mmCIF file of C-alpha atoms in Angstrom:
data_model
loop_
_atom_site.group_PDB
_atom_site.id
_atom_site.type_symbol
_atom_site.label_atom_id
_atom_site.label_comp_id
_atom_site.label_asym_id
_atom_site.label_seq_id
_atom_site.Cartn_x
_atom_site.Cartn_y
_atom_site.Cartn_z
ATOM 1 C CA ASP A 1 -3.674 -10.034 11.071
ATOM 2 C CA SER A 2 -5.621 -8.327 8.070
ATOM 3 C CA GLY A 3 -7.201 -11.537 6.916
ATOM 4 C CA VAL A 4 -5.385 -11.398 3.691
ATOM 5 C CA THR A 5 -2.812 -14.437 2.978
ATOM 6 C CA GLN A 6 -0.062 -14.203 0.574
ATOM 7 C CA THR A 7 2.221 -17.106 -0.159
ATOM 8 C CA PRO A 8 5.062 -17.635 -0.381
ATOM 9 C CA LYS A 9 6.492 -15.075 2.053
ATOM 10 C CA HIS A 10 9.883 -15.185 0.434
ATOM 11 C CA LEU A 11 11.107 -16.522 -2.941
ATOM 12 C CA ILE A 12 14.632 -16.485 -4.347
ATOM 13 C CA THR A 13 15.029 -17.334 -8.129
ATOM 14 C CA ALA A 14 17.314 -16.861 -10.976
ATOM 15 C CA THR A 15 17.034 -14.369 -13.777
ATOM 16 C CA GLY A 16 14.974 -15.620 -16.797
ATOM 17 C CA GLN A 17 12.596 -17.758 -14.523
ATOM 18 C CA ARG A 18 8.921 -17.760 -13.938
ATOM 19 C CA VAL A 19 7.305 -17.397 -10.617
ATOM 20 C CA THR A 20 3.772 -17.352 -9.367
ATOM 21 C CA LEU A 21 2.636 -15.331 -6.214
ATOM 22 C CA ARG A 22 -0.844 -16.257 -4.573
ATOM 23 C CA CYS A 23 -3.114 -14.122 -2.519
ATOM 24 C CA SER A 24 -6.173 -15.265 -0.714
ATOM 25 C CA PRO A 25 -8.453 -12.200 0.025
ATOM 26 C CA ARG A 26 -10.267 -11.528 3.365
ATOM 27 C CA SER A 27 -13.696 -13.435 3.432
ATOM 28 C CA GLY A 28 -16.229 -11.618 1.569
ATOM 29 C CA ASP A 29 -13.977 -9.312 -0.149
ATOM 30 C CA LEU A 30 -14.627 -9.354 -3.885
ATOM 31 C CA SER A 31 -11.652 -6.980 -5.056
ATOM 32 C CA VAL A 32 -8.200 -7.842 -5.222
ATOM 33 C CA TYR A 33 -5.161 -5.429 -5.821
ATOM 34 C CA TRP A 34 -1.668 -6.112 -6.553
ATOM 35 C CA TYR A 35 1.372 -3.730 -5.845
ATOM 36 C CA GLN A 36 5.024 -3.612 -6.104
ATOM 37 C CA GLN A 37 7.374 -2.035 -3.621
ATOM 38 C CA SER A 38 10.945 -1.669 -4.832
ATOM 39 C CA LEU A 39 13.705 0.317 -3.074
ATOM 40 C CA ASP A 40 13.860 2.931 -5.722
ATOM 41 C CA GLN A 41 10.212 3.075 -6.944
ATOM 42 C CA GLY A 42 8.192 3.022 -3.677
ATOM 43 C CA LEU A 43 4.756 1.320 -3.715
ATOM 44 C CA GLN A 44 3.450 0.966 -7.245
ATOM 45 C CA PHE A 45 -0.146 -0.036 -8.363
ATOM 46 C CA LEU A 46 0.024 -2.952 -10.722
ATOM 47 C CA ILE A 47 -3.548 -4.419 -11.249
ATOM 48 C CA GLN A 48 -7.051 -4.762 -9.907
ATOM 49 C CA TYR A 49 -9.709 -7.396 -10.130
ATOM 50 C CA TYR A 50 -13.185 -7.252 -8.818
ATOM 51 C CA ASN A 51 -15.283 -10.618 -8.876
ATOM 52 C CA GLY A 52 -12.886 -12.176 -11.408
ATOM 53 C CA GLU A 53 -12.847 -9.369 -13.740
ATOM 54 C CA GLU A 54 -10.011 -6.958 -14.375
ATOM 55 C CA ARG A 55 -10.970 -3.480 -13.350
ATOM 56 C CA ALA A 56 -8.091 -1.245 -13.394
ATOM 57 C CA LYS A 57 -4.323 -1.587 -14.736
ATOM 58 C CA GLY A 58 -1.441 0.182 -13.610
ATOM 59 C CA ASN A 59 2.293 0.085 -14.071
ATOM 60 C CA ILE A 60 2.419 -3.648 -14.866
ATOM 61 C CA LEU A 61 4.896 -5.017 -17.092
ATOM 62 C CA GLU A 62 4.028 -7.171 -20.066
ATOM 63 C CA ARG A 63 6.085 -9.972 -18.677
ATOM 64 C CA PHE A 64 3.669 -9.914 -15.781
ATOM 65 C CA SER A 65 0.207 -11.174 -15.679
ATOM 66 C CA ALA A 66 -2.627 -11.953 -12.977
ATOM 67 C CA GLN A 67 -5.842 -13.408 -12.811
ATOM 68 C CA GLN A 68 -8.654 -13.787 -10.083
ATOM 69 C CA PHE A 69 -10.167 -17.343 -9.960
ATOM 70 C CA PRO A 70 -13.765 -18.104 -9.097
ATOM 71 C CA ASP A 71 -13.102 -18.695 -5.458
ATOM 72 C CA LEU A 72 -11.761 -15.136 -5.533
ATOM 73 C CA HIS A 73 -8.212 -15.995 -4.829
ATOM 74 C CA SER A 74 -5.743 -14.337 -7.160
ATOM 75 C CA GLU A 75 -2.301 -15.099 -8.693
ATOM 76 C CA LEU A 76 0.371 -12.934 -9.977
ATOM 77 C CA ASN A 77 2.594 -14.481 -12.642
ATOM 78 C CA LEU A 78 6.035 -12.869 -13.278
ATOM 79 C CA SER A 79 8.150 -14.221 -16.207
ATOM 80 C CA SER A 80 11.354 -13.716 -17.779
ATOM 81 C CA LEU A 81 12.444 -12.149 -14.479
ATOM 82 C CA GLU A 82 15.070 -9.648 -14.247
ATOM 83 C CA LEU A 83 17.230 -8.496 -11.286
ATOM 84 C CA GLY A 84 15.246 -5.317 -11.319
ATOM 85 C CA ASP A 85 12.135 -7.211 -10.414
ATOM 86 C CA SER A 86 13.463 -7.878 -7.148
ATOM 87 C CA ALA A 87 10.930 -6.268 -4.838
ATOM 88 C CA LEU A 88 8.158 -6.645 -2.334
ATOM 89 C CA TYR A 89 4.720 -7.831 -3.945
ATOM 90 C CA PHE A 90 1.757 -6.781 -1.769
ATOM 91 C CA CYS A 91 -1.825 -7.975 -2.294
ATOM 92 C CA ALA A 92 -4.787 -6.223 -0.941
ATOM 93 C CA SER A 93 -8.415 -6.862 -0.739
ATOM 94 C CA SER A 94 -11.573 -4.871 -0.303
ATOM 95 C CA VAL A 95 -15.382 -5.523 -0.174
ATOM 96 C CA MET A 96 -16.210 -3.200 -3.284
ATOM 97 C CA VAL A 97 -14.023 -1.391 -5.767
ATOM 98 C CA ASN A 98 -13.613 1.910 -3.568
ATOM 99 C CA THR A 99 -13.767 0.832 -0.142
ATOM 100 C CA GLU A 100 -10.935 0.343 2.497
ATOM 101 C CA ALA A 101 -8.388 -2.153 1.344
ATOM 102 C CA PHE A 102 -6.567 -4.562 3.841
ATOM 103 C CA PHE A 103 -2.880 -5.563 2.910
ATOM 104 C CA GLY A 104 -1.333 -9.052 2.984
ATOM 105 C CA GLN A 105 2.259 -9.366 4.586
ATOM 106 C CA GLY A 106 3.843 -9.423 1.181
ATOM 107 C CA THR A 107 5.941 -11.647 -0.758
ATOM 108 C CA ARG A 108 9.708 -10.669 -0.952
ATOM 109 C CA LEU A 109 11.051 -11.784 -4.351
ATOM 110 C CA THR A 110 14.893 -11.802 -4.885
ATOM 111 C CA VAL A 111 16.049 -12.341 -8.386
ATOM 112 C CA VAL A 112 19.666 -13.578 -8.606
ATOM 113 C CA LYS B 1 6.266 16.436 -10.007
ATOM 114 C CA ASN B 2 4.657 13.466 -8.166
ATOM 115 C CA GLU B 3 0.915 13.194 -7.856
ATOM 116 C CA VAL B 4 1.322 12.713 -4.197
ATOM 117 C CA GLU B 5 4.106 14.482 -2.073
ATOM 118 C CA GLN B 6 4.656 13.819 1.618
ATOM 119 C CA SER B 7 6.557 15.980 4.032
ATOM 120 C CA PRO B 8 8.832 15.359 5.789
ATOM 121 C CA GLN B 9 10.713 12.367 4.242
ATOM 122 C CA ASN B 10 12.481 11.702 7.449
ATOM 123 C CA LEU B 11 11.257 12.715 11.248
ATOM 124 C CA THR B 12 13.023 11.909 14.336
ATOM 125 C CA ALA B 13 11.507 12.935 17.623
ATOM 126 C CA GLN B 14 11.451 12.070 21.263
ATOM 127 C CA GLU B 15 8.949 9.985 23.046
ATOM 128 C CA GLY B 16 5.861 12.114 24.038
ATOM 129 C CA GLU B 17 6.164 14.496 21.260
ATOM 130 C CA PHE B 18 3.235 15.628 18.958
ATOM 131 C CA ILE B 19 3.965 14.420 15.367
ATOM 132 C CA THR B 20 2.658 15.761 12.399
ATOM 133 C CA ILE B 21 2.922 14.282 8.773
ATOM 134 C CA ASN B 22 1.702 16.217 5.754
ATOM 135 C CA CYS B 23 0.424 14.788 2.476
ATOM 136 C CA SER B 24 -0.230 17.030 -0.771
ATOM 137 C CA TYR B 25 -1.805 15.923 -3.854
ATOM 138 C CA SER B 26 -2.484 17.214 -7.293
ATOM 139 C CA VAL B 27 -5.198 15.082 -8.669
ATOM 140 C CA GLY B 28 -8.990 14.887 -8.217
ATOM 141 C CA ILE B 29 -9.541 12.061 -5.678
ATOM 142 C CA SER B 30 -12.558 10.005 -4.223
ATOM 143 C CA ALA B 31 -10.615 9.177 -0.928
ATOM 144 C CA LEU B 32 -7.295 9.332 0.743
ATOM 145 C CA HIS B 33 -5.599 6.558 2.682
ATOM 146 C CA TRP B 34 -3.080 6.660 5.525
ATOM 147 C CA LEU B 35 -1.006 3.504 5.778
ATOM 148 C CA GLN B 36 1.770 2.470 8.164
ATOM 149 C CA GLN B 37 4.511 0.086 7.317
ATOM 150 C CA HIS B 38 6.597 -1.527 10.029
ATOM 151 C CA PRO B 39 10.328 -2.596 9.571
ATOM 152 C CA GLY B 40 9.309 -6.121 8.886
ATOM 153 C CA GLY B 41 7.566 -4.940 5.774
ATOM 154 C CA GLY B 42 3.837 -5.447 6.750
ATOM 155 C CA ILE B 43 1.537 -2.757 5.702
ATOM 156 C CA VAL B 44 -1.484 -1.678 7.887
ATOM 157 C CA SER B 45 -4.295 0.677 6.718
ATOM 158 C CA LEU B 46 -4.883 3.336 9.406
ATOM 159 C CA PHE B 47 -7.539 5.645 7.840
ATOM 160 C CA MET B 48 -9.602 6.130 4.791
ATOM 161 C CA LEU B 49 -10.886 9.654 4.542
ATOM 162 C CA SER B 50 -13.027 11.617 2.054
ATOM 163 C CA SER B 51 -13.618 14.600 4.251
ATOM 164 C CA GLY B 52 -13.134 16.081 7.569
ATOM 165 C CA LYS B 53 -11.313 14.311 10.400
ATOM 166 C CA LYS B 54 -11.001 10.911 11.626
ATOM 167 C CA LYS B 55 -9.555 9.841 15.191
ATOM 168 C CA HIS B 56 -8.412 6.438 16.287
ATOM 169 C CA GLY B 57 -6.650 6.203 19.644
ATOM 170 C CA ARG B 58 -3.562 8.592 19.461
ATOM 171 C CA LEU B 59 -3.852 8.894 15.726
ATOM 172 C CA ILE B 60 -5.830 11.756 14.006
ATOM 173 C CA ALA B 61 -6.123 12.260 10.347
ATOM 174 C CA THR B 62 -7.602 15.292 8.677
ATOM 175 C CA ILE B 63 -8.183 16.223 4.894
ATOM 176 C CA ASN B 64 -8.866 19.527 3.297
ATOM 177 C CA ILE B 65 -10.460 18.846 -0.041
ATOM 178 C CA GLN B 66 -10.257 22.279 -1.330
ATOM 179 C CA GLU B 67 -6.614 22.662 -0.471
ATOM 180 C CA LYS B 68 -5.821 19.081 -1.535
ATOM 181 C CA HIS B 69 -3.901 18.363 1.708
ATOM 182 C CA SER B 70 -4.120 15.777 4.542
ATOM 183 C CA SER B 71 -2.299 15.638 7.810
ATOM 184 C CA LEU B 72 -1.654 12.552 9.972
ATOM 185 C CA HIS B 73 -0.992 13.766 13.639
ATOM 186 C CA ILE B 74 0.177 11.152 16.427
ATOM 187 C CA THR B 75 -0.301 12.492 19.974
ATOM 188 C CA ALA B 76 1.917 11.178 22.930
ATOM 189 C CA SER B 77 4.420 9.458 20.421
ATOM 190 C CA HIS B 78 5.989 6.214 21.512
ATOM 191 C CA PRO B 79 8.999 4.191 20.273
ATOM 192 C CA ARG B 80 6.441 1.679 18.937
ATOM 193 C CA ASP B 81 5.061 4.367 16.370
ATOM 194 C CA SER B 82 8.482 4.000 14.608
ATOM 195 C CA ALA B 83 7.443 3.193 11.177
ATOM 196 C CA VAL B 84 7.071 4.378 7.549
ATOM 197 C CA TYR B 85 3.731 6.391 7.108
ATOM 198 C CA ILE B 86 2.413 6.401 3.425
ATOM 199 C CA CYS B 87 -0.253 8.544 2.187
ATOM 200 C CA ALA B 88 -2.166 7.137 -0.913
ATOM 201 C CA VAL B 89 -4.998 8.693 -2.785
ATOM 202 C CA ARG B 90 -7.616 6.880 -4.830
ATOM 203 C CA GLY B 91 -8.209 8.294 -8.142
ATOM 204 C CA ALA B 92 -9.903 6.337 -11.111
ATOM 205 C CA GLN B 93 -9.981 2.733 -9.669
ATOM 206 C CA LYS B 94 -6.347 2.857 -8.363
ATOM 207 C CA LEU B 95 -4.313 3.951 -5.345
ATOM 208 C CA VAL B 96 -1.311 6.507 -6.068
ATOM 209 C CA PHE B 97 1.299 6.388 -3.347
ATOM 210 C CA GLY B 98 3.356 8.995 -1.682
ATOM 211 C CA GLN B 99 7.075 8.193 -1.163
ATOM 212 C CA GLY B 100 6.579 7.659 2.610
ATOM 213 C CA THR B 101 7.661 9.446 5.840
ATOM 214 C CA ARG B 102 10.181 7.553 7.883
ATOM 215 C CA LEU B 103 9.301 8.194 11.608
ATOM 216 C CA THR B 104 11.589 7.488 14.402
ATOM 217 C CA ILE B 105 10.814 7.864 18.000
ATOM 218 C CA ASN B 106 13.673 7.801 20.505
ATOM 219 C CA PRO B 107 12.830 6.903 24.224
#
C-alpha cells in the first residue's frame, strides 16, 4: 500500500458525460501528479500540483481540468468524454516537487 | 524518436536467470525512475537514481549520466517478478515514460 488513495477504482460512463476522479496523497506529501495510461499511448503526464498551485502541465486536453484543495487532496475533472478517453488514470504524490513519487492504484475509466 | 527508449520490449526467461532491462534517454534529466506495474495495473516505484548504483534485495539499478543510459538488473529471477518495468526520466518538473518492458518469468 503506497498510502495514495484514488477513488473510484472503476468507472463506466457514456460519451459526452463528465466525471471526477479523486486522489488523496500520502500524509505529508505536498505534490500531486496525474497521469493517463492508455493502451496505445503508454503512461503520459497530465498535470502537477504543489501545495495547491499548478506547477507543471503535460499532455492534458482542454476538456480536462484539475485542482488541489487546501487539504491537499486533488480532483481530476474529465468532461465531454469520448471513447478515446478510456484509460487508467493514476495519481502520484511526493513530499517535494522533485522527490520520489508514490502511485495510487489507479482509476479505470471506460467510456461507452 | 521517443525521449525515453527501453529494450527489450518483451522478455521471457526461466526462473533463476539474471535479467537486464535497458533504458536510454535523449534529454537532460535530474533523476531517473524505475517503476514496476503488475498485471492488476498498480504501479510501484522501485528506484529513483541520479547517479551511480542502487540495490534493493534482488534488484539493482545503475545509471551512466554521460552515456544517458540506465539498466535494471534482477538476480535469481522468480515468477513473481513477472510484470511490466517502466523507466521514467524527470526533466523540467515532469516525468517522461518509456514504453515499458514486459517481463515473463517461467517456473
